[in-house]
Short mmCIF file of C-alpha atoms in Angstrom, two decimals:
data_model
loop_
_atom_site.label_atom_id
_atom_site.label_comp_id
_atom_site.label_asym_id
_atom_site.label_seq_id
_atom_site.Cartn_x
_atom_site.Cartn_y
_atom_site.Cartn_z
CA MET A 257 88.79 33.93 104.24
CA LYS A 258 85.95 36.39 103.96
CA ILE A 259 84.95 37.95 107.27
CA VAL A 260 81.79 40.04 107.48
CA LEU A 261 80.82 42.25 110.40
CA LEU A 262 77.10 42.14 109.78
CA GLU A 263 75.99 45.03 111.98
CA PRO A 264 77.34 47.95 114.03
CA LEU A 265 79.15 47.22 117.27
CA GLY A 266 78.51 50.62 118.83
CA VAL A 267 82.13 51.74 118.52
CA SER A 268 83.76 54.22 116.14
CA GLN A 269 84.93 53.40 112.64
CA ALA A 270 88.48 54.08 113.85
CA ILE A 271 88.23 51.33 116.46
CA VAL A 272 86.78 48.86 113.94
CA ASP A 273 89.58 49.68 111.49
CA LYS A 274 92.20 49.19 114.18
CA LEU A 275 90.78 45.84 115.29
CA ALA A 276 90.40 44.61 111.69
CA THR A 277 93.98 45.49 110.71
CA PRO A 278 95.58 42.19 111.84
CA LEU A 279 93.01 40.23 109.83
CA LYS A 280 93.61 42.29 106.72
CA GLU A 281 97.38 42.05 107.12
CA ALA A 282 97.02 38.27 107.29
CA GLY A 283 95.38 38.37 103.86
CA HIS A 284 91.75 37.99 104.83
CA GLN A 285 88.93 39.97 103.25
CA PHE A 286 86.99 42.08 105.74
CA GLU A 287 83.65 43.82 105.19
CA TYR A 288 81.88 46.03 107.72
CA TYR A 289 78.26 47.20 107.66
CA ASP A 290 77.55 50.18 109.89
CA THR A 291 73.75 49.88 109.69
CA LEU A 292 71.36 47.19 110.86
CA SER A 293 69.87 45.09 108.10
CA ASP A 294 66.14 45.66 107.71
CA SER A 295 65.31 42.14 106.51
CA GLU A 296 66.58 38.58 106.37
CA GLU A 297 67.06 39.04 102.64
CA GLU A 298 69.50 41.85 103.35
CA GLN A 299 71.32 39.73 105.91
CA VAL A 300 71.71 36.98 103.31
CA ARG A 301 72.97 39.48 100.74
CA ARG A 302 75.59 40.74 103.15
CA GLY A 303 76.72 37.40 104.50
CA LYS A 304 76.09 34.86 101.75
CA GLU A 305 79.76 34.44 100.80
CA ALA A 306 81.22 34.85 104.28
CA ASP A 307 83.33 32.22 105.98
CA VAL A 308 82.99 34.14 109.24
CA LEU A 309 80.13 36.30 110.47
CA MET A 310 80.46 38.77 113.31
CA ILE A 311 77.23 40.00 114.89
CA ALA A 312 75.96 41.64 118.07
CA ASN A 313 72.43 41.04 119.41
CA HIS A 314 70.41 41.40 116.20
CA PRO A 315 68.62 38.07 115.40
CA LEU A 316 70.34 35.72 112.95
CA SER A 317 67.79 33.10 111.97
CA GLU A 318 68.22 29.51 110.84
CA ALA A 319 66.89 30.55 107.41
CA VAL A 320 69.68 33.09 106.99
CA ILE A 321 72.37 30.73 108.26
CA ARG A 322 71.27 27.98 105.86
CA GLN A 323 71.69 30.35 102.91
CA CYS A 324 75.26 31.27 103.88
CA ASP A 325 76.90 28.34 102.13
CA ASN A 326 80.49 29.09 103.16
CA LEU A 327 79.79 29.90 106.80
CA LYS A 328 82.02 28.13 109.30
CA TYR A 329 82.12 30.35 112.36
CA ILE A 330 80.04 33.04 114.09
CA SER A 331 81.62 35.45 116.57
CA VAL A 332 78.94 37.09 118.70
CA ALA A 333 79.49 40.43 120.43
CA PHE A 334 77.07 39.52 123.19
CA VAL A 335 76.81 37.17 126.18
CA GLY A 336 73.65 35.33 125.14
CA ILE A 337 73.32 33.43 121.88
CA ASP A 338 69.58 32.74 122.04
CA HIS A 339 69.07 35.12 119.08
CA ILE A 340 70.99 32.77 116.75
CA GLY A 341 69.47 29.81 114.88
CA LYS A 342 71.55 27.22 116.71
CA ASP A 343 69.91 24.15 115.09
CA ALA A 344 71.19 25.26 111.69
CA CYS A 345 74.67 25.74 113.18
CA THR A 346 74.60 22.26 114.71
CA GLU A 347 73.56 20.72 111.40
CA ARG A 348 76.41 22.44 109.56
CA GLY A 349 79.07 22.16 112.28
CA ILE A 350 79.28 25.95 112.53
CA HIS A 351 80.96 27.02 115.75
CA ILE A 352 79.78 29.98 117.83
CA SER A 353 81.74 32.04 120.33
CA ASN A 354 80.34 34.78 122.54
CA THR A 355 81.97 37.61 124.47
CA GLY A 356 81.12 36.45 127.97
CA GLY A 357 82.62 38.73 130.57
CA TYR A 358 82.57 41.99 128.65
CA CYS A 359 79.71 43.50 130.66
CA ASP A 360 79.96 41.87 134.09
CA ASP A 361 80.48 45.19 135.86
CA ALA A 362 77.97 47.08 133.73
CA VAL A 363 75.10 44.64 134.35
CA ALA A 364 75.90 44.18 138.04
CA GLU A 365 76.00 47.94 138.55
CA LEU A 366 72.61 48.45 136.89
CA ALA A 367 71.10 45.65 138.99
CA LEU A 368 72.32 47.49 142.06
CA GLY A 369 71.13 50.82 140.66
CA LEU A 370 67.63 49.50 139.96
CA THR A 371 67.52 48.10 143.48
CA LEU A 372 68.48 51.44 145.01
CA ASP A 373 65.91 53.18 142.83
CA CYS A 374 63.19 50.81 144.04
CA LEU A 375 64.20 51.03 147.70
CA ARG A 376 64.73 54.81 147.79
CA ASN A 377 62.11 55.86 145.20
CA ILE A 378 64.69 57.81 143.20
CA SER A 379 62.72 58.01 139.96
CA ALA A 380 59.50 58.84 141.79
CA CYS A 381 61.26 61.54 143.83
CA ASN A 382 62.65 63.06 140.66
CA GLN A 383 59.14 63.40 139.25
CA VAL A 384 57.66 64.76 142.48
CA ILE A 385 60.27 67.45 143.08
CA ARG A 386 59.70 68.80 139.56
CA THR A 387 56.00 69.30 140.27
CA GLY A 388 56.26 71.02 143.63
CA GLY A 389 55.95 67.90 145.74
CA THR A 390 57.71 66.67 148.88
CA LYS A 391 58.99 63.38 150.29
CA ALA A 392 55.49 62.51 151.56
CA GLY A 393 54.82 58.86 150.78
CA LEU A 394 58.32 58.37 149.37
CA VAL A 395 60.33 57.54 152.48
CA GLY A 396 62.33 54.47 151.48
CA HIS A 397 64.37 51.62 152.89
CA GLU A 398 68.08 50.99 153.44
CA LEU A 399 69.96 48.25 151.62
CA ARG A 400 72.16 47.28 154.56
CA GLY A 401 70.97 44.14 156.31
CA LYS A 402 68.79 42.95 153.45
CA THR A 403 68.95 39.45 151.98
CA VAL A 404 69.55 39.34 148.22
CA GLY A 405 68.81 36.19 146.25
CA ILE A 406 70.94 35.69 143.15
CA ILE A 407 69.33 33.43 140.55
CA GLY A 408 72.21 32.32 138.32
CA THR A 409 75.64 32.49 139.94
CA GLY A 410 77.75 32.87 136.83
CA ARG A 411 80.20 35.71 136.40
CA ILE A 412 77.58 38.44 136.38
CA GLY A 413 75.61 36.91 139.22
CA CYS A 414 78.73 36.64 141.38
CA ARG A 415 79.78 40.20 140.57
CA THR A 416 76.30 41.40 141.50
CA ALA A 417 76.45 39.51 144.79
CA GLU A 418 79.84 41.06 145.48
CA LEU A 419 78.43 44.58 145.08
CA PHE A 420 75.43 43.81 147.28
CA LYS A 421 77.67 42.34 149.97
CA ALA A 422 79.72 45.54 149.94
CA PHE A 423 76.49 47.30 150.98
CA GLY A 424 76.07 44.93 153.91
CA CYS A 425 73.69 42.39 152.39
CA LYS A 426 73.48 38.65 152.93
CA ALA A 427 73.56 36.67 149.68
CA LEU A 428 71.63 33.53 148.79
CA GLY A 429 72.19 31.73 145.49
CA TYR A 430 70.41 29.35 143.16
CA SER A 431 72.05 27.82 140.09
CA ARG A 432 72.38 24.56 138.18
CA SER A 433 75.66 23.92 139.96
CA GLN A 434 77.50 25.46 142.87
CA ARG A 435 80.55 27.57 142.04
CA LYS A 436 83.58 27.71 144.28
CA GLU A 437 83.88 31.44 143.60
CA ALA A 438 80.35 31.96 144.88
CA LEU A 439 80.92 29.86 147.98
CA ASP A 440 84.20 31.64 148.70
CA MET A 441 82.47 35.04 148.70
CA GLY A 442 79.87 33.81 151.15
CA ILE A 443 76.91 32.99 148.90
CA THR A 444 74.70 30.35 150.53
CA TYR A 445 73.05 28.00 148.03
CA VAL A 446 69.40 27.18 148.59
CA THR A 447 66.49 25.86 146.53
CA LEU A 448 64.70 28.26 144.21
CA GLU A 449 61.62 28.23 146.43
CA GLU A 450 63.71 28.99 149.53
CA LEU A 451 65.48 31.82 147.71
CA VAL A 452 62.35 33.64 146.58
CA SER A 453 60.63 33.22 149.96
CA GLN A 454 63.61 34.36 152.08
CA SER A 455 64.99 37.21 149.95
CA ASP A 456 64.25 40.91 150.24
CA ILE A 457 65.69 41.41 146.74
CA VAL A 458 65.58 38.74 144.02
CA SER A 459 68.04 39.49 141.20
CA ILE A 460 67.96 37.34 138.06
CA HIS A 461 71.16 36.51 136.18
CA THR A 462 70.41 33.32 134.30
CA PRO A 463 70.61 32.81 130.52
CA LEU A 464 67.48 32.13 128.50
CA THR A 465 67.15 28.43 127.72
CA GLU A 466 64.27 25.98 127.38
CA ASP A 467 64.72 25.22 131.07
CA THR A 468 64.72 28.85 132.23
CA LYS A 469 61.95 30.23 130.03
CA GLY A 470 59.12 31.16 132.38
CA LEU A 471 61.20 30.06 135.36
CA ILE A 472 59.83 32.87 137.53
CA ASP A 473 56.16 32.08 137.15
CA LYS A 474 53.04 33.13 139.01
CA ALA A 475 53.51 30.43 141.64
CA LEU A 476 57.06 31.52 142.48
CA LEU A 477 56.13 35.19 142.47
CA GLY A 478 53.45 34.27 144.98
CA LYS A 479 56.11 32.95 147.36
CA MET A 480 57.96 36.28 147.54
CA LYS A 481 57.70 38.53 150.56
CA LYS A 482 55.19 41.36 150.28
CA SER A 483 58.09 43.72 151.03
CA ALA A 484 60.40 42.18 148.39
CA ILE A 485 61.48 43.54 145.02
CA LEU A 486 62.38 41.69 141.82
CA ILE A 487 65.26 42.79 139.59
CA ASN A 488 65.67 41.39 136.06
CA THR A 489 68.70 42.33 133.98
CA SER A 490 69.05 38.93 132.29
CA ARG A 491 66.40 37.95 129.73
CA GLY A 492 62.77 39.01 129.69
CA PRO A 493 61.13 35.62 129.04
CA VAL A 494 62.78 34.13 132.14
CA VAL A 495 59.91 35.86 133.97
CA ASP A 496 56.18 35.54 133.36
CA ASN A 497 55.88 39.29 132.92
CA LYS A 498 52.10 39.32 132.77
CA ALA A 499 52.01 37.59 136.15
CA LEU A 500 54.64 40.03 137.45
CA ALA A 501 52.49 42.99 136.43
CA GLU A 502 49.56 41.42 138.26
CA VAL A 503 51.42 40.91 141.55
CA LEU A 504 52.77 44.45 141.36
CA ASN A 505 49.31 45.91 140.79
CA THR A 506 47.82 43.95 143.70
CA GLY A 507 50.67 44.87 146.03
CA ALA A 508 51.69 41.24 146.49
CA ILE A 509 55.32 42.39 146.16
CA ALA A 510 56.74 45.83 146.82
CA GLY A 511 58.33 46.62 143.48
CA ALA A 512 60.48 45.64 140.53
CA GLY A 513 63.35 46.92 138.42
CA ILE A 514 63.15 45.58 134.89
CA ASP A 515 65.65 46.07 132.06
CA VAL A 516 64.49 43.22 129.79
CA PHE A 517 61.12 42.26 128.40
CA ASP A 518 59.48 39.62 126.21
CA MET A 519 60.69 41.60 123.20
CA GLU A 520 63.34 44.18 122.48
CA PRO A 521 62.42 47.87 122.86
CA PRO A 522 60.65 49.85 121.57
CA LEU A 523 57.79 48.21 123.46
CA PRO A 524 54.13 48.33 122.43
CA VAL A 525 52.01 50.71 124.48
CA GLU A 526 50.01 47.77 125.83
CA GLU A 527 53.05 46.16 127.49
CA PRO A 528 51.69 45.31 131.00
CA LEU A 529 54.85 46.25 132.88
CA LEU A 530 54.73 49.81 131.51
CA HIS A 531 51.47 50.29 133.36
CA ALA A 532 52.23 48.29 136.51
CA ALA A 533 52.60 49.83 139.95
CA ASN A 534 55.98 50.38 141.61
CA VAL A 535 58.15 49.30 138.70
CA VAL A 536 61.23 51.03 137.30
CA CYS A 537 61.83 50.14 133.64
CA THR A 538 64.93 50.67 131.51
CA PRO A 539 65.30 49.88 127.77
CA HIS A 540 67.69 46.89 127.85
CA VAL A 541 70.62 49.09 128.76
CA ALA A 542 72.35 47.01 131.46
CA PHE A 543 75.18 45.88 129.19
CA ALA A 544 75.66 49.26 127.53
CA THR A 545 78.47 51.44 128.81
CA ASP A 546 81.23 53.02 126.76
CA GLU A 547 83.74 50.78 128.50
CA SER A 548 81.84 47.54 128.00
CA ILE A 549 80.96 48.21 124.35
CA GLU A 550 84.61 48.81 123.47
CA ARG A 551 85.61 45.73 125.46
CA ARG A 552 83.19 43.48 123.57
CA ALA A 553 84.43 44.80 120.21
CA GLU A 554 87.96 43.81 121.18
CA MET A 555 86.77 40.38 122.31
CA VAL A 556 84.71 39.63 119.20
CA PHE A 557 87.76 40.25 116.98
CA GLU A 558 89.99 38.29 119.35
CA ASN A 559 87.62 35.31 119.02
CA VAL A 560 88.04 35.33 115.24
CA GLU A 561 91.83 35.61 115.39
CA GLU A 562 92.05 32.73 117.86
CA TRP A 563 89.63 30.56 115.85
CA MET A 564 91.81 31.04 112.79
CA LYS A 565 94.74 29.75 114.85
CA GLY A 566 92.72 26.68 115.75
CA ASN A 567 91.86 27.88 119.24
CA LEU A 568 88.17 27.96 120.06
CA ILE A 569 87.86 30.37 122.98
CA ARG A 570 84.54 31.20 124.65
CA LYS A 571 83.10 28.34 122.62
CA MET A 572 79.31 28.11 122.80
CA LEU A 573 78.61 25.38 120.24
#
């Protein structure tokens, strides 16, 4: 079979070579592109003859998939698969696997870090001290004793709750279904409205689907405490970000820590959240640590090897 790694994975050539060795030794053809394609035409050129495509989080459209006549399987080095043209895969019976679990710790830790930044004004203090300022107006709040609401109690959501509980927080949860793991760690499930109205910190960990797009809308934001903060390390469009900027600017909520937006960075200068009050923004970096990036590379190759054995692991479609 022809296997094409369509884009860089963020690891060294030596690691890619090491991970590809078992495939090559089994007689498969392996091609690796260490640059992002600049067009769909280039993606088609690279992947047209592939039986297997390996990608990260760069979009792979239905138009590209439909022109890859031999394609049977896509191994995605990412948790979400909303950047893939899934309708084309369904039509062709092309299976998709992700690398769920590779960045649980990384995302949970950034969610906690953004929360601490918002509560203790870390970024603001850094700017003030460099310009001769003091702590005036920047006295913050402790995390202990706060209620954190976890929207989406999957692996990352549960890991996030675990970290918050280690700081002495109470955890509420909202998800499509209740998980035993979440209940065992003391997460109390409530309705979405109850969660946003009772929580001091609302942390979002749900995938982007038709059901979750715009889930956190103006009405829900209006139910949050004035002292509450919103943390989003999941997907930008889960939140109505224009409405979020408005409630931040009016002081209807105390702050926000945002790692994801309606589009991938770089963001246009007119992005409302870049100009909103009391918001800490990061450039979609939650998943990105040296440890997690190497872990996902290992997993994306493992998915291919298992698929070739007839074992669909981490199956998404």
